[in-house]
GROMACS .gro file of C-alpha atoms in nm:
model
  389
    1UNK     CA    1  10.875   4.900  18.848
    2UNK     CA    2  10.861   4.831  19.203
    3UNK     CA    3  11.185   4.928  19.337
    4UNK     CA    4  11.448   5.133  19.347
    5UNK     CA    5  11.707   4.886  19.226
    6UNK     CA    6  11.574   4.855  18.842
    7UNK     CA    7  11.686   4.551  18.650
    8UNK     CA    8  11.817   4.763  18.330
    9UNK     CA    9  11.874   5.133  18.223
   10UNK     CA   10  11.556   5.346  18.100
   11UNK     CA   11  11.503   5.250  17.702
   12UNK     CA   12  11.388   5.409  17.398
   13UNK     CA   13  11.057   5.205  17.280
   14UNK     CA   14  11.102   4.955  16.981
   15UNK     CA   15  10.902   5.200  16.760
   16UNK     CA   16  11.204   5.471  16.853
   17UNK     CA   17  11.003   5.654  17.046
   18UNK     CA   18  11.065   5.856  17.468
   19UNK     CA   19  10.838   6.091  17.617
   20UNK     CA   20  10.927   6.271  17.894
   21UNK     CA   21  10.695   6.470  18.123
   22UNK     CA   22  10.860   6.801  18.343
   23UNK     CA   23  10.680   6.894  18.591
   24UNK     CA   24  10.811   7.224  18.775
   25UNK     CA   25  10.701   7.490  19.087
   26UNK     CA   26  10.394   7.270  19.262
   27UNK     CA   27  10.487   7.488  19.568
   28UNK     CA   28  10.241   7.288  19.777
   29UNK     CA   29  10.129   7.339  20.111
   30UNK     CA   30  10.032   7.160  20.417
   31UNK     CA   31   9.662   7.228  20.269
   32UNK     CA   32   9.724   7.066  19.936
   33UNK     CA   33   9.481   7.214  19.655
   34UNK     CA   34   9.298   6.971  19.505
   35UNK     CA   35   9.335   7.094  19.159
   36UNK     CA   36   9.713   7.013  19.229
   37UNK     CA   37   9.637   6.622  19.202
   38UNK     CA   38   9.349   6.661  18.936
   39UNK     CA   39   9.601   6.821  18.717
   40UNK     CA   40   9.914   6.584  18.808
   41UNK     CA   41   9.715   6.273  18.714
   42UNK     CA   42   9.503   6.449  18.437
   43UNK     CA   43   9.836   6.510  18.228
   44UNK     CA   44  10.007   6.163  18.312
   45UNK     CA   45   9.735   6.025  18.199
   46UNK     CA   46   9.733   6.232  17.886
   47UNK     CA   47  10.076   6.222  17.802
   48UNK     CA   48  10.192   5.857  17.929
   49UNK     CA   49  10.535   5.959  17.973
   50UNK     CA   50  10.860   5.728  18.030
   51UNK     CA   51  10.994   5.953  18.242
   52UNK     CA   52  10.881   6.251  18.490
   53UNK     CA   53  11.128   6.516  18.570
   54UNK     CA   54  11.036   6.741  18.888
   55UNK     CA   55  11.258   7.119  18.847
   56UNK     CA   56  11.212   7.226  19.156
   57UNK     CA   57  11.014   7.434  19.455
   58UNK     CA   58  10.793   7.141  19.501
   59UNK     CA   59  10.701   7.246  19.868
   60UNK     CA   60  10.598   7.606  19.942
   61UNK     CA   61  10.906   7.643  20.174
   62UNK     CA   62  10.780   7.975  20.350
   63UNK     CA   63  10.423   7.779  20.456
   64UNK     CA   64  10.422   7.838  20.841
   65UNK     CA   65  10.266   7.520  20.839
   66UNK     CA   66  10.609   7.326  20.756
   67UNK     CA   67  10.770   7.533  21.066
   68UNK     CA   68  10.930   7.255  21.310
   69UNK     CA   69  10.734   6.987  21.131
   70UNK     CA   70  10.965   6.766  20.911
   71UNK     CA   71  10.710   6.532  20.906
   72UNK     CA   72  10.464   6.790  20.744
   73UNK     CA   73  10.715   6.824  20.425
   74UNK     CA   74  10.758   6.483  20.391
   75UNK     CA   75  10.376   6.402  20.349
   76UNK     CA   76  10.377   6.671  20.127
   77UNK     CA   77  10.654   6.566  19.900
   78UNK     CA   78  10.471   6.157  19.874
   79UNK     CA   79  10.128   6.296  19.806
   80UNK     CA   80  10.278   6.503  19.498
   81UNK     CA   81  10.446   6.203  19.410
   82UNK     CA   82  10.175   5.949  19.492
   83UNK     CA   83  10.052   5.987  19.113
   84UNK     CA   84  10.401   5.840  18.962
   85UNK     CA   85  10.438   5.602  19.209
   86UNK     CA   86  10.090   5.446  19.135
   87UNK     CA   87  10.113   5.456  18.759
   88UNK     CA   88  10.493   5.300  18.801
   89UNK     CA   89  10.645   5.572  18.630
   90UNK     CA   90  11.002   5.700  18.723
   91UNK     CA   91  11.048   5.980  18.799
   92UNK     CA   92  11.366   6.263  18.903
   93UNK     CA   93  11.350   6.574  19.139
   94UNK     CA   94  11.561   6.882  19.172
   95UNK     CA   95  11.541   7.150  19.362
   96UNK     CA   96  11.450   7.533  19.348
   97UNK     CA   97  11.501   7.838  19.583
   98UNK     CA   98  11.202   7.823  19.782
   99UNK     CA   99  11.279   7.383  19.865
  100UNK     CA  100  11.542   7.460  20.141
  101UNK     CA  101  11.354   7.727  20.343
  102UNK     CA  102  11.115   7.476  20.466
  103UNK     CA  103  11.379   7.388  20.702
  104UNK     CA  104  11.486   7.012  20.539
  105UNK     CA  105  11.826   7.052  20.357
  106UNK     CA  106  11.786   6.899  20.020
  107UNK     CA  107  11.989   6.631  20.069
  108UNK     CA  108  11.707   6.522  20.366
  109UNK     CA  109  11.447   6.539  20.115
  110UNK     CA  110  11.617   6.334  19.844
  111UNK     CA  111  11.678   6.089  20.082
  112UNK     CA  112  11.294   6.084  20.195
  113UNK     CA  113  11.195   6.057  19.796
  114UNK     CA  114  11.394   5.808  19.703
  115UNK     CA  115  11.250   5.560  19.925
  116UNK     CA  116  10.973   5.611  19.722
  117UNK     CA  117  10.921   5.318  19.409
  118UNK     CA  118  11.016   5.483  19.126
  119UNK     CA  119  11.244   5.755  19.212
  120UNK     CA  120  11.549   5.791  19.020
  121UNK     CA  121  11.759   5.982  19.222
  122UNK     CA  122  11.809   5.709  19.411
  123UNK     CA  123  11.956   5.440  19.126
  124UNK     CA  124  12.268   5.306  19.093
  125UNK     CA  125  12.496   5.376  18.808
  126UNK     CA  126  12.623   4.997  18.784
  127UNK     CA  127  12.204   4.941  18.704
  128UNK     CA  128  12.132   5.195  18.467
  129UNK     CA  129  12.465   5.427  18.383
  130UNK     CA  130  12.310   5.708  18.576
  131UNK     CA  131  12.558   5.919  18.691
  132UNK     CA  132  12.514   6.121  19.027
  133UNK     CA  133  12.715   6.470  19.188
  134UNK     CA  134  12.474   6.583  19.427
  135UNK     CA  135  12.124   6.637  19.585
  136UNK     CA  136  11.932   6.709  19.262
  137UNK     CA  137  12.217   6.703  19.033
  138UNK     CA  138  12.228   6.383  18.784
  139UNK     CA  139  12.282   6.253  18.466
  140UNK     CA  140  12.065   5.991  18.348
  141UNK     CA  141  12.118   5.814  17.988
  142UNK     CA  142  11.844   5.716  17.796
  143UNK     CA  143  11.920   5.365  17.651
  144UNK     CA  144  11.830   5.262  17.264
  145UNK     CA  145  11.532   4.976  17.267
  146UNK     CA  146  11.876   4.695  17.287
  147UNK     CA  147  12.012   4.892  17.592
  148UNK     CA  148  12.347   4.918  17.449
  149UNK     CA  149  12.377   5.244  17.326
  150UNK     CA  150  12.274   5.596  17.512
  151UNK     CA  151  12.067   5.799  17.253
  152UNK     CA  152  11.989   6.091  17.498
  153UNK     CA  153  12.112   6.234  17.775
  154UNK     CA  154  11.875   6.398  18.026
  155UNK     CA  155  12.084   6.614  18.325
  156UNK     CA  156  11.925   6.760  18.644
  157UNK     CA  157  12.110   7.048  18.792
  158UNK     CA  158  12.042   7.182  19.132
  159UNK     CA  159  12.067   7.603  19.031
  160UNK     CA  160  12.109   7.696  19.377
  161UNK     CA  161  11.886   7.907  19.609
  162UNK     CA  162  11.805   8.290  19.688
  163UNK     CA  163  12.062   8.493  19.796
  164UNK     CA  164  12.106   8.627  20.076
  165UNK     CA  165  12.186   8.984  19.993
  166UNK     CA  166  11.826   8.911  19.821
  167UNK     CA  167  11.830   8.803  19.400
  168UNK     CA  168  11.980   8.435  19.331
  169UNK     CA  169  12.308   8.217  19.401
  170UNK     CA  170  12.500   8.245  19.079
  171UNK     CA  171  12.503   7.895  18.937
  172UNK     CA  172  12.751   7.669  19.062
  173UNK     CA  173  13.075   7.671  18.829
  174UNK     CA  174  13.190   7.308  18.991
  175UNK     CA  175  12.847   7.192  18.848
  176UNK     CA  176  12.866   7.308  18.480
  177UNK     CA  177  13.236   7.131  18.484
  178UNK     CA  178  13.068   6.812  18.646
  179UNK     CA  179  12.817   6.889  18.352
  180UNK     CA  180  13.090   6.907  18.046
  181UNK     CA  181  13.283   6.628  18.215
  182UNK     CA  182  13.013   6.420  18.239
  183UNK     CA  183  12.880   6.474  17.882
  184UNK     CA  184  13.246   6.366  17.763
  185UNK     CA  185  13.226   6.059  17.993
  186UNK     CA  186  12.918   5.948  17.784
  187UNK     CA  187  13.085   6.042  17.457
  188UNK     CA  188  13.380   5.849  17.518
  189UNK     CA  189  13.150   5.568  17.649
  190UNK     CA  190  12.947   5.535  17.312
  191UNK     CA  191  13.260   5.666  17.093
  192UNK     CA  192  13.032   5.967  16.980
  193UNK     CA  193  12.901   6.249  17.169
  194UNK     CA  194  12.522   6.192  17.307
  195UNK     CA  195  12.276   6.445  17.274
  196UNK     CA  196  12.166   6.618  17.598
  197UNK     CA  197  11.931   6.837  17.752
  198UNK     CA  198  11.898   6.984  18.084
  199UNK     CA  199  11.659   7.070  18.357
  200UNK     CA  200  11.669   7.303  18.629
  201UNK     CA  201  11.520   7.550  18.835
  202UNK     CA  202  11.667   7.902  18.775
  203UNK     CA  203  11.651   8.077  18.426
  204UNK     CA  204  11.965   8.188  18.296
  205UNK     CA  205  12.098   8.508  18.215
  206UNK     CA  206  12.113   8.456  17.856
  207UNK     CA  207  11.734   8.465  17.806
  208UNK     CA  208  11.791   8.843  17.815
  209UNK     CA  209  11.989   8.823  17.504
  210UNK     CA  210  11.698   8.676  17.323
  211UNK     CA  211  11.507   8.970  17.390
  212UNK     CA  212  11.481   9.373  17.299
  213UNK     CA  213  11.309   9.671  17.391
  214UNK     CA  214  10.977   9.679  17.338
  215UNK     CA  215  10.828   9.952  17.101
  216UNK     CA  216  10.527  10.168  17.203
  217UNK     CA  217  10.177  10.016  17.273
  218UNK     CA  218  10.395   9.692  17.212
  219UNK     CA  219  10.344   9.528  17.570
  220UNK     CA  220  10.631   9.327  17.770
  221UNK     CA  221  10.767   9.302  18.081
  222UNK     CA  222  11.037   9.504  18.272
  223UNK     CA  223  11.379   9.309  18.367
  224UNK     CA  224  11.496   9.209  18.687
  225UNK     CA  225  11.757   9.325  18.923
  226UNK     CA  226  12.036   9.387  18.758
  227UNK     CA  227  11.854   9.368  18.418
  228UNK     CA  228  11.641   9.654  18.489
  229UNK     CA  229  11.600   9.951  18.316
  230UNK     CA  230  11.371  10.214  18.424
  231UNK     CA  231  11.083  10.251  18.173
  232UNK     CA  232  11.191   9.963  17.985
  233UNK     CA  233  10.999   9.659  17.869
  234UNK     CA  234  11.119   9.383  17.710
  235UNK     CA  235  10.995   9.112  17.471
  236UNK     CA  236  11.103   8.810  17.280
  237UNK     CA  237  11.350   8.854  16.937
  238UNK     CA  238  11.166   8.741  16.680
  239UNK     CA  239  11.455   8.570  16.519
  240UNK     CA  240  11.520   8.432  16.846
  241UNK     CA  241  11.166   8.279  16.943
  242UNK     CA  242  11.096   7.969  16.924
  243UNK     CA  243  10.750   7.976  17.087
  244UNK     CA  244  10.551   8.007  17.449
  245UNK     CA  245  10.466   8.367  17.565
  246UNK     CA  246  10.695   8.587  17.830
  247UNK     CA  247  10.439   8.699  18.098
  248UNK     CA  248  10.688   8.790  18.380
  249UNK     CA  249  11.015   8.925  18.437
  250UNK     CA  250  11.266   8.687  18.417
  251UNK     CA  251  11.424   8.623  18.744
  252UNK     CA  252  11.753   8.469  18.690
  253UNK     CA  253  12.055   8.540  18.872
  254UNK     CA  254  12.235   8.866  18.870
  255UNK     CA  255  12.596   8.713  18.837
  256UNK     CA  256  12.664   8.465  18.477
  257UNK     CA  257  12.906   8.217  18.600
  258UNK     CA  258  12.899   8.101  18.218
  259UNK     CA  259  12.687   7.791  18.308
  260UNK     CA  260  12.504   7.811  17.886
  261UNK     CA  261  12.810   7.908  17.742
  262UNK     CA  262  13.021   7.634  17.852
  263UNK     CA  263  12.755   7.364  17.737
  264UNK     CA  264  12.731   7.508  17.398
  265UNK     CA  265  13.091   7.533  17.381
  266UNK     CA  266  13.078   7.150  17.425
  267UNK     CA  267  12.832   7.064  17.194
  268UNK     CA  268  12.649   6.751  17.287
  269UNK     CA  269  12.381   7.005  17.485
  270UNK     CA  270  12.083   7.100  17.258
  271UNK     CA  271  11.825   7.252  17.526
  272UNK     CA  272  11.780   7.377  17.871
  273UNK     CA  273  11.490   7.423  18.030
  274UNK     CA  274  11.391   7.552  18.400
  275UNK     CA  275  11.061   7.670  18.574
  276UNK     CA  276  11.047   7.923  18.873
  277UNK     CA  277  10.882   8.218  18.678
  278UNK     CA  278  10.525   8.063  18.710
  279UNK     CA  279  10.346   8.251  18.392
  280UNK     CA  280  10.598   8.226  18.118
  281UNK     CA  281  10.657   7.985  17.856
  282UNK     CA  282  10.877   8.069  17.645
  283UNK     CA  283  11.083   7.884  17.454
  284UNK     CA  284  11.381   8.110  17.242
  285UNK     CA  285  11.774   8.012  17.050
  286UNK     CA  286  12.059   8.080  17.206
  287UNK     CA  287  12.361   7.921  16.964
  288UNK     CA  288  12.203   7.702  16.889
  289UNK     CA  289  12.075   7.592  17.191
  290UNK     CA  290  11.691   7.631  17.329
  291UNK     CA  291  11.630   7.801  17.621
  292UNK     CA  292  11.302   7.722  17.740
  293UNK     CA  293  11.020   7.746  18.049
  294UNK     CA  294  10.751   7.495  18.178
  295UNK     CA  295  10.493   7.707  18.370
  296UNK     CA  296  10.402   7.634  18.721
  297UNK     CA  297  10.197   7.310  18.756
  298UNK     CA  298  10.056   7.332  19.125
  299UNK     CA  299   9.771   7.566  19.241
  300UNK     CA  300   9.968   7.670  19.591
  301UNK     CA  301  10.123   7.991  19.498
  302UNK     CA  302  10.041   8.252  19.206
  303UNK     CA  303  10.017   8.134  18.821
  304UNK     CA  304   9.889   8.158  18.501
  305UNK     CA  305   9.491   8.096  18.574
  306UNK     CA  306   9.367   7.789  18.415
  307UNK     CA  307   9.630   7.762  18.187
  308UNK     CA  308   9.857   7.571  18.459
  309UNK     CA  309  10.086   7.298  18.288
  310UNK     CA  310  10.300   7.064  18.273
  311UNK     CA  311  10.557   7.004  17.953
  312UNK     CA  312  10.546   6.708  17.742
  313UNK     CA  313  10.869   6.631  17.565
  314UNK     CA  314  10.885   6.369  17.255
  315UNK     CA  315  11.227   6.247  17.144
  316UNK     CA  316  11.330   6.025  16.882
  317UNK     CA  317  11.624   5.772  16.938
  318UNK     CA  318  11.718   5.880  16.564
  319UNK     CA  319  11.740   6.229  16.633
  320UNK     CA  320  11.644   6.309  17.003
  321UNK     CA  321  11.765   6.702  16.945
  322UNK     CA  322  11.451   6.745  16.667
  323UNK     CA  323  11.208   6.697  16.974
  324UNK     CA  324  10.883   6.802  17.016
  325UNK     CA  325  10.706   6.966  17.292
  326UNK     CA  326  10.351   7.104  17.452
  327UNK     CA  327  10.178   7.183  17.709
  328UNK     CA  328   9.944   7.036  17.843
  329UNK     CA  329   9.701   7.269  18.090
  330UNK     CA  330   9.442   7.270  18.328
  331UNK     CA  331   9.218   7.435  18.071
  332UNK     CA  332   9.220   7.171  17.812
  333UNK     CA  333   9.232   6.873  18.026
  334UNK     CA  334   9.015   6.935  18.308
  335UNK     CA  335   8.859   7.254  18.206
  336UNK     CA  336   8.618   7.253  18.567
  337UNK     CA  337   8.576   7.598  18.746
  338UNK     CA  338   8.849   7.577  19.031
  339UNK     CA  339   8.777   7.570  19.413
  340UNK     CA  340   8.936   7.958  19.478
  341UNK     CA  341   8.838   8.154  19.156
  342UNK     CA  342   8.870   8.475  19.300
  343UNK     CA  343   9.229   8.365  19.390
  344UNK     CA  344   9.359   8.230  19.129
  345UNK     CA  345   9.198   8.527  18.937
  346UNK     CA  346   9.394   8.793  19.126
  347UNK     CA  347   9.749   8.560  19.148
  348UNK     CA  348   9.745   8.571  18.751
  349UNK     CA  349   9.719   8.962  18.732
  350UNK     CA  350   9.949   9.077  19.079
  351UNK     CA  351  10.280   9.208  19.008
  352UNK     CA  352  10.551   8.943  19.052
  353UNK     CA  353  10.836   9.152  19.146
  354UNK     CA  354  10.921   9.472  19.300
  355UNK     CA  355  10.992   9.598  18.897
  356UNK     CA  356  10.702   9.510  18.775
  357UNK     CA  357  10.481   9.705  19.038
  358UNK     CA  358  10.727  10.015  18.974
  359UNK     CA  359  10.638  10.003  18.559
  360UNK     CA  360  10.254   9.958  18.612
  361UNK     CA  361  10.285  10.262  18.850
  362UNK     CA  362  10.458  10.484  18.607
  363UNK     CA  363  10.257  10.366  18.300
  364UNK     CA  364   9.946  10.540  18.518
  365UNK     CA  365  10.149  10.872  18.530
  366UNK     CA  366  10.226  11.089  18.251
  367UNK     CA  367  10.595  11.104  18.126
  368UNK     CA  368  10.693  11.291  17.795
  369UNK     CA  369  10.988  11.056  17.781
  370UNK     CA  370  10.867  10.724  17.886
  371UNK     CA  371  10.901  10.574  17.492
  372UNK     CA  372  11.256  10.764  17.396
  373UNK     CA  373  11.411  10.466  17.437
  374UNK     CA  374  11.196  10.211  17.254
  375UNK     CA  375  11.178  10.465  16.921
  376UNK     CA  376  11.461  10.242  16.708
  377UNK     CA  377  11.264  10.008  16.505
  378UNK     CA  378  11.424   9.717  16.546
  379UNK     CA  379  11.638   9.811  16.828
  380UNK     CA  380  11.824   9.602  17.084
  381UNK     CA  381  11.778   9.549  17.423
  382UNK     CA  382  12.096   9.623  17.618
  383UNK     CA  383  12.101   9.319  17.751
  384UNK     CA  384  12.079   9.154  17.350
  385UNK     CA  385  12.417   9.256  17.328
  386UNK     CA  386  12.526   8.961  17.511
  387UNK     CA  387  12.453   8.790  17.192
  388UNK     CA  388  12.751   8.951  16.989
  389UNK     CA  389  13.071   8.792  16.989
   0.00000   0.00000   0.00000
């Protein structure tokens, strides 16, 4: 591929076979780390993917270093890229919270990546059926090995950016109808519906209903904002985890605009997956629907130690909703000692969030009723009653 203007859609391979590669929160700064690159190239070349989706907070917007200096962003953004371009593999960006405050509106840095070879963003629909609504919101079929008929639908939605007031924009309701229209546009197009997934930044709200209070001695992590209860932890349902570990609060926006609901009401939609919380992985069922993470791949801002990643999807044109997927991390690919040990160290053990500092403080001070609340054996989390209907 050497342009932007591809010949024909993306394809399934011959044997039925599409990998996909997401790659989420590289949060880069003017001083790029060079463990950034090592692991971007490590895991393309690992996974040789067909297709590499970006969710998001690729630039460190709050780097003084970006202050005044478009310029500055936009090398940046082409050296994260500069390993898909090479290799020739497309690839499709949306944005996160921390991508506007570097002073370029998204739509300024969409325009700056899609000059580059290989972006998709910047493809036409009569080309290859992609379907576009906005900067880092698209639909892009995924073609069977003929190119006649979409197998797979994979959606990037731009979730918005922090609020204001302080939290998260509530997801954009004219986006899940562009969503649900668009996934009936490609039904009606192949006379059945086409199986889709979606990628964005922001975790939803309904990953707290996949989750309940944590017994004694039992671990977890506090909720966020709204979701917070004082001396409450929270892990994973069993019944609703489908894998990964949950090693920060989730930080999802405080207002559900009904952004899951509405896809699984439609029924094409068999996952969604996001990035943003750099540590966690999990992967949990929601309806019928996965609800999963992809844990920070870059080395600019905090993370989970060597066990950075990026997540390899594997689809099959027969049945692209049984997919499998992995990580694929630092650890087991390059496995080398990193250039700021000390840092990387302390950024996998600090306190995310302003809830999480608050629990470790009162778990060092004695409280005779600290663990009323986790007592039930198999009790709920408040927030699992979202789940009943």
């Amino acid at each position: 591929m050497d342009s932007n203007t591809p010949s024909r859609p993306l394809r399934f391979h011959p044997d039925g076979s599409f990998k996909l590669l997401q790659v989420t929160d590289v949060q880069e700064t003017t001083r790029m780390r060079p463990e950034t690159l090592t692991l971007l190239n490590a895991v393309l070349d690992r996974a040789r993917p067909d297709l590499v989706v970006l969710t998001g907070d690729q630039v460190k917007g709050y780097d003084p270093g970006y202050r005044h200096r478009p310029d500055a962003v936009r090398c940046t953004l082409t050296a994260i890229c500069e390993p898909f371009v090479e290799r020739q593999i497309p690839f499709a960006v949306t944005f996160g919270n921390h991508d506007p405050e570097v002073g370029v509106s998204n739509a300024q840095q969409e325009a700056w990546l899609a000059e580059l070879p290989g972006c998709v963003n910047a493809w036409t629909r009569d080309a290859t059926g992609m379907r576009g609504y906005g900067p880092g919101t698209l639909a892009l079929p995924i073609f069977d090995a003929s190119g006649h008929t979409p197998c797979l639908a994979v959606y990037l939605a731009d979730s918005g950016a922090g609020n204001l007031l302080g939290g998260y924009e509530a997801f954009d309701q004219r986006t899940t109808s562009w969503l649900v229209q668009t996934a009936r546009e490609l039904a009606a197009a192949a006379d059945r519906p086409v199986p889709g997934i979606v990628f964005q930044h922001l975790p939803v709200p309904e990953m707290y209903s996949c989750l309940r209070s944590a017994r004694p001695g039992e671990g977890g992590v506090p909720g966020h904002r709204s979701h917070y209860r004082a001396g409450e932890l929270l892990v994973p349902r069993a019944d609703a985890l489908q894998g990964g570990r949950l090693r920060e609060p989730i930080s999802c926006p405080d207002e559900n605009t009904g952004e899951v609901d509405a896809l699984v009401e439609e029924g094409s939609f068999f996952a969604l997956y996001c990035g943003h919380n750099h540590k966690n992985t999990l992967i949990c069922r929601y309806h019928g629907m996965d609800l999963g993470y992809a844990p920070t791949t870059g080395f600019g801002a905090y993370g989970p130690g060597l066990d950075r990643a990026a997540r390899a999807f594997s689809f099959s044109a027969d049945d692209p909703a049984a997919y499998t997927t992995q990580l694929l991390t630092y650890r087991e690919l390059v496995g080398a000692r990193t250039s700021r040990p000390i840092t990387d160290w302390a950024t996998e053990r600090m306190p995310v969030t302003g809830e999480e500092l608050r629990e470790r403080a009162r778990a060092l001070i004695p409280h005779p009723v600290a663990g009323a609340r986790n007592a039930a054996d198999e009790s709920l989390s408040p927030h699992a009653r979202l789940e009943s209907r």
